[in-house]
Short mmCIF file of C-alpha atoms and ligand atoms in Angstrom, two decimals:
data_model
loop_
_atom_site.label_atom_id
_atom_site.label_comp_id
_atom_site.label_asym_id
_atom_site.label_seq_id
_atom_site.Cartn_x
_atom_site.Cartn_y
_atom_site.Cartn_z
CA UNK A 237 0.00 0.00 0.00
CA UNK A 238 1.32 3.46 -0.92
CA UNK A 239 0.06 5.56 2.04
CA UNK A 240 -1.38 9.04 1.49
CA UNK A 241 1.15 10.46 3.93
CA UNK A 242 4.15 9.11 5.78
CA UNK A 243 7.16 10.35 7.78
CA UNK A 244 10.73 10.26 6.45
CA UNK A 245 13.13 9.35 9.27
CA UNK A 246 16.91 9.52 8.69
CA UNK A 247 19.87 8.18 10.64
CA UNK A 248 20.48 11.78 11.84
CA UNK A 249 16.91 11.96 13.21
CA UNK A 250 17.50 8.73 15.13
CA UNK A 251 20.81 10.00 16.48
CA UNK A 252 19.18 13.27 17.61
CA UNK A 253 16.56 11.34 19.61
CA UNK A 254 19.15 8.91 20.98
CA UNK A 255 21.24 11.83 22.23
CA UNK A 256 18.27 13.13 24.24
CA UNK A 257 17.66 9.68 25.71
CA UNK A 258 21.19 9.71 27.08
CA UNK A 259 20.96 13.27 28.38
CA UNK A 260 19.71 14.72 31.68
CA UNK A 261 16.35 15.91 30.33
CA UNK A 262 13.66 13.91 28.58
CA UNK A 263 11.34 16.89 29.01
CA UNK A 264 11.76 20.55 30.07
CA UNK A 265 15.35 20.52 28.85
CA UNK A 266 17.06 22.50 26.08
CA UNK A 267 15.71 20.63 23.02
CA UNK A 268 12.26 22.25 23.04
CA UNK A 269 13.46 25.90 23.20
CA UNK A 270 16.00 24.99 20.47
CA UNK A 271 13.18 23.69 18.25
CA UNK A 272 11.08 26.79 18.97
CA UNK A 273 14.02 29.04 17.99
CA UNK A 274 14.69 27.03 14.83
CA UNK A 275 11.06 27.20 13.61
CA UNK A 276 10.73 30.89 14.57
CA UNK A 277 13.91 31.70 12.62
CA UNK A 278 12.87 29.55 9.65
CA UNK A 279 9.50 31.29 9.19
CA UNK A 280 10.59 34.72 10.43
CA UNK A 281 8.41 35.07 13.51
CA UNK A 282 9.76 36.46 16.82
CA UNK A 283 7.90 34.08 19.18
CA UNK A 284 7.19 30.33 19.07
CA UNK A 285 5.45 28.14 21.67
CA UNK A 286 5.86 24.37 21.21
CA UNK A 287 3.12 22.06 22.50
CA UNK A 288 2.19 18.38 22.25
CA UNK A 289 -0.07 18.74 19.19
CA UNK A 290 -1.53 21.30 16.81
CA UNK A 291 -4.85 20.67 18.52
CA UNK A 292 -3.31 21.90 21.79
CA UNK A 293 -1.72 24.83 19.94
CA UNK A 294 -5.14 25.86 18.59
CA UNK A 295 -6.56 25.58 22.12
CA UNK A 296 -3.87 27.73 23.77
CA UNK A 297 -4.14 30.22 20.88
CA UNK A 298 -7.88 30.64 21.52
CA UNK A 299 -7.26 30.93 25.27
CA UNK A 300 -4.59 33.58 24.74
CA UNK A 301 -7.11 35.61 22.72
CA UNK A 302 -9.61 35.35 25.60
CA UNK A 303 -12.14 33.36 23.59
CA UNK A 304 -14.80 32.17 26.00
CA UNK A 305 -18.49 31.54 26.69
CA UNK A 306 -20.72 33.96 24.80
CA UNK A 307 -18.05 34.49 22.11
CA UNK A 308 -18.15 33.31 18.54
CA UNK A 309 -15.40 31.76 16.38
CA UNK A 310 -15.66 31.17 12.63
CA UNK A 311 -13.67 28.61 10.65
CA UNK A 312 -13.73 26.65 7.39
CA UNK A 313 -16.01 23.61 7.14
CA UNK A 314 -13.35 21.99 4.90
CA UNK A 315 -10.90 21.11 7.66
CA UNK A 316 -9.99 18.65 10.34
CA UNK A 317 -12.27 18.64 13.38
CA UNK A 318 -9.70 20.39 15.61
CA UNK A 319 -10.06 23.69 13.68
CA UNK A 320 -13.56 24.02 15.14
CA UNK A 321 -13.22 22.02 18.36
CA UNK A 322 -10.58 24.41 19.76
CA UNK A 323 -13.26 27.11 20.13
CA UNK A 324 -15.65 24.63 21.78
CA UNK A 325 -12.93 23.78 24.36
CA UNK A 326 -13.14 27.43 25.40
CA UNK A 327 -16.92 27.33 25.66
CA UNK A 328 -17.36 29.55 22.59
CA UNK A 329 -19.86 29.06 19.79
CA UNK A 330 -18.65 27.96 16.36
CA UNK A 331 -19.90 28.96 12.93
CA UNK A 332 -18.45 28.35 9.50
CA UNK A 333 -17.72 30.34 6.33
CA UNK A 334 -18.07 28.41 3.08
CA UNK A 335 -15.08 27.70 0.86
CA UNK A 336 -13.94 29.01 -2.51
CA UNK A 337 -14.59 26.09 -4.91
CA UNK A 338 -11.36 26.89 -6.79
CA UNK A 339 -8.70 26.92 -4.05
CA UNK A 340 -10.84 25.16 -1.39
CA UNK A 341 -9.87 27.68 1.31
CA UNK A 342 -12.28 29.83 3.30
CA UNK A 343 -13.81 32.24 0.77
CA UNK A 344 -13.03 35.91 1.30
CA UNK A 345 -16.17 37.14 -0.57
CA UNK A 346 -18.31 34.78 1.57
CA UNK A 347 -16.52 36.06 4.68
CA UNK A 348 -17.17 39.68 3.68
CA UNK A 349 -20.91 39.00 3.15
CA UNK A 350 -21.21 37.09 6.42
CA UNK A 351 -19.44 39.88 8.33
CA UNK A 352 -21.83 42.50 6.89
CA UNK A 353 -24.81 40.42 8.03
CA UNK A 354 -23.23 39.71 11.42
CA UNK A 355 -22.47 43.41 11.97
CA UNK A 356 -26.10 44.25 11.15
CA UNK A 357 -27.27 41.68 13.72
CA UNK A 358 -24.64 42.75 16.28
CA UNK A 359 -23.11 39.27 16.46
CA UNK A 360 -19.56 39.48 15.10
CA UNK A 361 -16.95 36.74 15.63
CA UNK A 362 -14.16 37.28 18.16
CA UNK A 363 -11.78 34.92 16.37
CA UNK A 364 -11.49 33.75 12.75
CA UNK A 365 -9.67 30.45 12.17
CA UNK A 366 -8.75 30.20 8.47
CA UNK A 367 -7.12 26.95 7.34
CA UNK A 368 -4.29 26.70 4.80
CA UNK A 369 -5.95 23.76 3.08
CA UNK A 370 -3.62 21.20 1.46
CA UNK A 371 -0.65 23.51 2.21
CA UNK A 372 -1.83 26.59 0.28
CA UNK A 373 -2.03 29.78 2.32
CA UNK A 374 -5.43 31.30 2.82
CA UNK A 375 -5.69 34.95 1.73
CA UNK A 376 -4.42 36.32 5.05
CA UNK A 377 -3.79 39.86 3.86
CA UNK A 378 -7.43 40.29 2.81
CA UNK A 379 -8.56 38.67 6.07
CA UNK A 380 -6.35 41.05 8.09
CA UNK A 381 -8.06 44.05 6.48
CA UNK A 382 -11.44 42.64 7.48
CA UNK A 383 -10.14 41.78 10.97
CA UNK A 384 -9.03 45.38 11.48
CA UNK A 385 -12.36 46.73 10.17
CA UNK A 386 -14.59 44.41 12.23
CA UNK A 387 -12.36 43.88 15.27
CA UNK A 388 -11.74 40.13 15.34
CA UNK A 389 -8.47 38.20 15.81
CA UNK A 390 -7.02 35.62 13.42
CA UNK A 391 -5.68 32.18 14.38
CA UNK A 392 -4.30 30.67 11.17
CA UNK A 393 -4.50 26.87 11.19
CA UNK A 394 -1.37 26.21 9.12
CA UNK A 395 -1.19 22.54 10.14
CA UNK A 396 -0.69 21.72 6.44
CA UNK A 397 1.53 24.62 5.56
CA UNK A 398 4.90 24.91 7.29
CA UNK A 399 7.31 26.04 4.56
CA UNK A 400 4.57 27.49 2.34
CA UNK A 401 5.01 31.09 1.21
CA UNK A 402 2.46 33.84 0.75
CA UNK A 403 3.08 37.25 -0.85
CA UNK A 404 6.81 37.11 -0.29
CA UNK A 405 6.73 35.76 3.28
CA UNK A 406 6.79 32.33 4.84
CA UNK A 407 3.49 31.31 6.39
CA UNK A 408 3.75 32.32 10.05
CA UNK A 409 6.28 35.06 9.30
CA UNK A 410 4.18 37.94 7.97
CA UNK A 411 2.18 38.82 11.06
CA UNK A 412 -1.19 39.18 9.27
CA UNK A 413 -2.42 36.39 11.54
CA UNK A 414 -2.31 37.06 15.29
CA UNK A 415 -1.23 33.45 15.81
CA UNK A 416 -0.20 30.77 13.28
CA UNK A 417 -0.31 27.07 14.21
CA UNK A 418 1.75 24.21 12.74
CA UNK A 419 1.28 20.45 13.22
CA UNK A 420 4.12 17.93 13.41
CA UNK A 421 1.98 14.80 13.16
CA UNK A 422 3.78 12.16 11.03
CA UNK A 423 1.61 12.74 7.93
CA UNK A 424 2.42 16.47 7.89
CA UNK A 425 5.41 18.18 6.21
CA UNK A 426 7.89 17.55 9.08
CA UNK A 427 7.25 15.50 12.21
CA UNK A 428 8.08 15.34 15.90
CA UNK A 429 5.94 12.20 16.42
CA UNK A 430 3.11 14.21 17.89
CA UNK A 431 3.60 17.94 18.27
CA UNK A 432 2.49 21.42 17.37
CA UNK A 433 3.66 25.00 17.57
CA UNK A 434 2.05 28.42 17.81
CA UNK A 435 3.90 31.36 16.23
CA UNK A 436 3.17 34.99 16.95
CA UNK A 437 4.58 38.49 16.56
CA UNK A 438 2.90 39.58 19.80
CA UNK A 439 4.95 38.89 22.98
CA UNK A 440 1.91 39.10 25.27
CA UNK A 441 0.15 36.31 23.33
CA UNK A 442 3.30 34.16 23.50
CA UNK A 443 3.49 34.64 27.27
CA UNK A 444 -0.17 33.69 27.69
CA UNK A 445 0.24 30.58 25.53
CA UNK A 446 3.32 29.54 27.55
CA UNK A 447 1.26 29.80 30.74
CA UNK A 448 -1.64 27.82 29.24
CA UNK A 449 0.64 24.95 28.13
CA UNK A 450 2.11 24.51 31.61
CA UNK A 451 -0.59 24.65 34.32
CA UNK A 452 -0.81 28.45 34.34
CA UNK A 453 2.35 28.34 36.40
CA UNK A 454 5.28 30.77 36.40
CA UNK A 455 8.67 31.09 38.11
CA UNK A 456 9.17 34.61 36.73
CA UNK A 457 8.78 37.15 39.59
CA UNK A 458 7.69 39.85 37.10
CA UNK A 459 4.59 37.76 36.29
CA UNK A 460 3.65 37.03 39.92
CA UNK A 461 0.95 38.64 42.01
CA UNK A 462 2.83 38.00 45.27
CA UNK A 463 6.38 38.08 46.59
CA UNK A 464 8.52 34.92 46.21
CA UNK A 465 8.90 32.94 49.49
CA UNK A 466 12.32 31.77 48.28
CA UNK A 467 14.09 30.42 45.23
CA UNK A 468 11.75 27.36 45.11
CA UNK A 469 8.74 29.62 44.66
CA UNK A 470 6.25 29.35 41.79
CA UNK A 471 2.80 30.79 41.29
CA UNK A 472 -0.26 29.69 39.39
CA UNK A 473 -1.57 32.90 37.84
CA UNK A 474 -4.09 31.41 35.37
CA UNK A 475 -5.75 28.06 34.63
CA UNK A 476 -3.45 25.99 32.43
CA UNK A 477 -2.97 22.47 31.11
CA UNK A 478 -0.05 20.11 30.63
CA UNK A 479 0.44 20.48 26.89
CA UNK A 480 4.24 20.31 26.94
CA UNK A 481 6.30 18.83 24.12
CA UNK A 482 9.04 16.41 25.23
CA UNK A 483 12.73 16.91 24.46
CA UNK A 484 12.64 13.70 22.40
CA UNK A 485 10.06 15.35 20.19
CA UNK A 486 11.88 18.67 20.11
CA UNK A 487 15.12 17.03 19.00
CA UNK A 488 13.35 15.06 16.28
CA UNK A 489 11.56 18.21 15.09
CA UNK A 490 14.79 20.24 14.87
CA UNK A 491 16.50 17.46 12.97
CA UNK A 492 13.55 17.18 10.56
CA UNK A 493 13.44 20.95 10.03
CA UNK A 494 16.98 20.73 8.66
CA UNK A 495 15.59 18.77 5.67
CA UNK A 496 12.36 20.70 5.11
CA UNK A 497 13.43 22.29 1.82
CA UNK A 498 14.27 18.87 0.38
CA UNK A 499 10.89 17.53 1.57
CA UNK A 500 9.06 20.46 -0.03
CA UNK A 501 11.00 20.12 -3.30
CA UNK A 502 10.13 16.42 -3.46
CA UNK A 503 6.44 17.24 -2.91
CA UNK A 504 6.63 19.81 -5.74
CA UNK A 505 8.14 17.22 -8.08
CA UNK A 506 5.41 14.68 -7.30
CA UNK A 507 2.73 17.35 -7.80
CA UNK A 508 4.21 18.20 -11.22
CA UNK A 509 4.23 14.51 -12.20
CA UNK A 510 0.60 14.10 -11.10
CA UNK A 511 -0.42 17.29 -12.94
CA UNK A 512 1.08 15.93 -16.18
CA UNK A 513 -0.03 12.33 -15.76
CA UNK A 514 -3.63 13.10 -14.83
CA UNK A 515 -4.25 16.08 -17.14
CA UNK A 516 -6.25 14.16 -19.77
CA UNK A 517 -8.61 12.42 -17.33
CA UNK A 518 -12.12 13.58 -16.32
CA UNK A 519 -10.81 15.07 -13.08
CA UNK A 520 -10.53 18.48 -11.47
CA UNK A 521 -6.94 18.78 -10.27
CA UNK A 522 -5.70 21.05 -7.44
CA UNK A 523 -5.46 24.72 -8.42
CA UNK A 524 -1.98 25.92 -9.43
CA UNK A 525 -0.04 28.00 -6.90
CA UNK A 526 -0.97 31.67 -6.61
CA UNK A 527 0.51 34.37 -4.35
CA UNK A 528 3.25 31.97 -3.25
CA UNK A 529 4.31 28.35 -2.92
CA UNK A 530 2.05 25.67 -1.46
CA UNK A 531 3.62 23.24 1.01
CA UNK A 532 1.57 20.54 -0.80
CA UNK A 533 0.49 18.55 2.20
CA UNK A 534 -2.31 17.01 0.13
CA UNK A 535 -3.13 16.34 -3.53
CA UNK A 536 -6.95 16.20 -3.60
CA UNK A 537 -8.58 15.38 -6.95
CA UNK A 538 -12.28 15.70 -7.73
CA UNK A 539 -14.19 13.40 -10.10
CA UNK A 540 -15.67 15.57 -12.83
CA UNK A 541 -19.33 14.87 -13.73
CA UNK A 542 -18.24 13.49 -17.12
CA UNK A 543 -16.25 10.77 -15.36
CA UNK A 544 -19.61 9.04 -14.89
CA UNK A 545 -18.25 7.14 -11.88
CA UNK A 546 -19.25 7.13 -8.23
CA UNK A 547 -16.56 8.51 -5.94
CA UNK A 548 -17.09 5.56 -3.62
CA UNK A 549 -16.49 2.97 -6.36
CA UNK A 550 -13.34 4.69 -7.61
CA UNK A 551 -12.06 5.06 -4.02
CA UNK A 552 -12.66 1.36 -3.27
CA UNK A 553 -10.96 0.27 -6.51
CA UNK A 554 -7.90 2.39 -5.75
CA UNK A 555 -7.65 1.02 -2.21
CA UNK A 556 -8.05 -2.54 -3.49
CA UNK A 557 -5.16 -1.84 -5.88
CA UNK A 558 -2.82 -0.82 -3.05
CA UNK A 559 -3.22 2.95 -3.40
CA UNK A 560 -3.71 4.47 0.09
CA UNK A 561 -6.19 7.13 -0.97
CA UNK A 562 -8.09 9.11 1.65
CA UNK A 563 -10.71 11.86 1.76
CA UNK A 564 -10.07 15.36 3.17
CA UNK A 565 -12.48 16.46 4.51
CA UNK A 566 -15.97 15.47 5.56
CA UNK A 567 -17.43 18.97 6.16
CA UNK A 568 -17.18 19.58 9.91
CA UNK A 569 -20.73 20.96 10.20
CA UNK A 570 -22.17 17.62 9.00
CA UNK A 571 -20.64 15.69 11.92
CA UNK A 572 -23.20 14.46 14.47
CA UNK A 573 -21.65 16.62 17.21
CA UNK A 574 -22.12 19.78 15.12
CA UNK A 575 -25.55 18.72 13.81
CA UNK A 576 -26.63 18.53 17.44
CA UNK A 577 -25.62 22.20 17.69
CA UNK A 578 -28.02 23.05 14.85
CA UNK A 579 -26.05 22.70 11.60
CA UNK A 580 -27.68 21.01 8.59
CA UNK A 581 -26.84 19.60 5.15
CA UNK A 582 -26.91 22.46 2.68
CA UNK A 583 -25.56 25.06 5.13
CA UNK A 584 -22.19 25.29 3.31
CA UNK A 585 -22.85 24.01 -0.22
CA UNK A 586 -19.39 24.58 -1.72
CA UNK A 587 -17.70 22.49 0.99
CA UNK A 588 -20.36 19.78 0.60
CA UNK A 589 -20.08 19.71 -3.22
CA UNK A 590 -16.29 19.47 -3.01
CA UNK A 591 -16.52 16.64 -0.45
CA UNK A 592 -18.90 14.64 -2.66
CA UNK A 593 -16.28 14.46 -5.46
CA UNK A 594 -13.00 14.43 -3.51
CA UNK A 595 -10.29 11.79 -3.29
CA UNK A 596 -6.86 12.53 -1.77
CA UNK A 597 -4.04 10.83 -3.68
CA UNK A 598 -0.86 9.74 -1.85
CA UNK A 599 1.71 12.54 -1.56
CA UNK A 600 4.75 12.43 0.70
CA UNK A 601 8.47 13.03 0.42
CA UNK A 602 9.32 9.31 0.46
CA UNK A 603 7.40 8.54 -2.76
CA UNK A 604 9.51 7.59 -5.77
CA UNK A 605 8.67 8.44 -9.38
CA UNK A 606 7.68 4.77 -9.79
CA UNK A 607 5.23 5.10 -6.84
CA UNK A 608 3.79 8.24 -8.42
CA UNK A 609 3.42 6.54 -11.80
CA UNK A 610 1.73 3.56 -10.12
CA UNK A 611 -0.85 5.93 -8.61
CA UNK A 612 -1.41 7.63 -11.99
CA UNK A 613 -1.85 4.24 -13.72
CA UNK A 614 -4.32 3.09 -11.05
CA UNK A 615 -6.38 6.27 -11.41
CA UNK A 616 -6.37 5.87 -15.21
CA UNK A 617 -7.53 2.27 -14.86
CA UNK A 618 -10.26 3.20 -12.37
CA UNK A 619 -11.64 5.81 -14.76
CA UNK A 620 -11.33 3.74 -17.94
C1 LIG B 2006 -3.56 17.62 11.51
C2 LIG B 2006 -4.44 18.81 11.68
C3 LIG B 2006 -4.76 19.34 12.92
C4 LIG B 2006 -4.40 18.67 14.21
O1 LIG B 2006 -3.07 18.39 14.30
P1 LIG B 2006 -2.52 17.49 15.51
O2 LIG B 2006 -1.08 17.86 15.58
O3 LIG B 2006 -2.75 16.08 15.06
O4 LIG B 2006 -3.29 17.84 16.71
C5 LIG B 2006 -5.49 20.51 12.99
N1 LIG B 2006 -5.92 21.12 11.88
C6 LIG B 2006 -5.66 20.62 10.65
C7 LIG B 2006 -6.15 21.37 9.45
C8 LIG B 2006 -4.93 19.45 10.52
O5 LIG B 2006 -4.71 18.92 9.30
#
């Protein structure tokens, strides 16, 4: 089976983890701050807060922005569950903005219309959570203009998009988002096993996220309400969690980051081979890059109506032939949990129409040209 995503682990990665195992610190040592520094420098952001998953990073980001009961967060229905759940963790309400059928990201025209209606009703979102779907940056500059006009904050879910660029900046480095979140799950661009990171240009948000990831606890006298009883003294100044990344993970992440450009180049080459090999088939292929370089986490195809085939049949045939296809994503609002909150089929028709036709082809840095050609041949056979 050629999986849709898979990690690439080198001898250097193994050595980096082994070195931590033999060191004094398995957690709370130097490897996590080193990974934070390396990612912050790579994308060009001043502050980075590493946590144990992107889901946790989204949660601490929402907490840092004071999202809470009575507040509203908006996100894309075409995403993984965590993009919406993070607001529910904070007790906030969630709503969605439909996608652009071309680039499959949250649609800026739809956002503009929804904001006008929301302003008229006096029910604006506090936080917008755009998603860089498949590794392509959402239109953050346009969203920042709307954020400044309507007074909401932006948490960019860039779980797919470390290494992507947008209008001359790396994703996470331009500051149009208040906070940008990366995932280091093994199917993503680089991995730390599990892991996530929140990047920001705003020191106060970084400080609040650091508190939230570690019990709300501080040893910094300047952050304390009281006077230290001695050098052992710590204070809990907020409610926090244990969302820490381990040093094993930090070391693996730093080692992986050293090869990110090679990973991204390999993904570009596979995308180009798919684009050529699939061009003549009754398929809608991913939109070409615009405003920057996609990190190409995913290669989602859609069956065109003239294919005359059910998505389910094609999917099952590909799986039976050893092609580890997947589907990204079932629209979040159609999940039973969100239906119970009042969402219905038809609420976000572009996301639903895309989902009905979508199949994610395998795409990861370990795929050879022969693997890629095997996927192309299997798709050709399934559509013949
Ligand atoms: C993978 C993913 C997440 C969650 O990442 P974890 O690190 O597994 O918690 C969140 N949002 C999107 C869009 C993702 O693809």
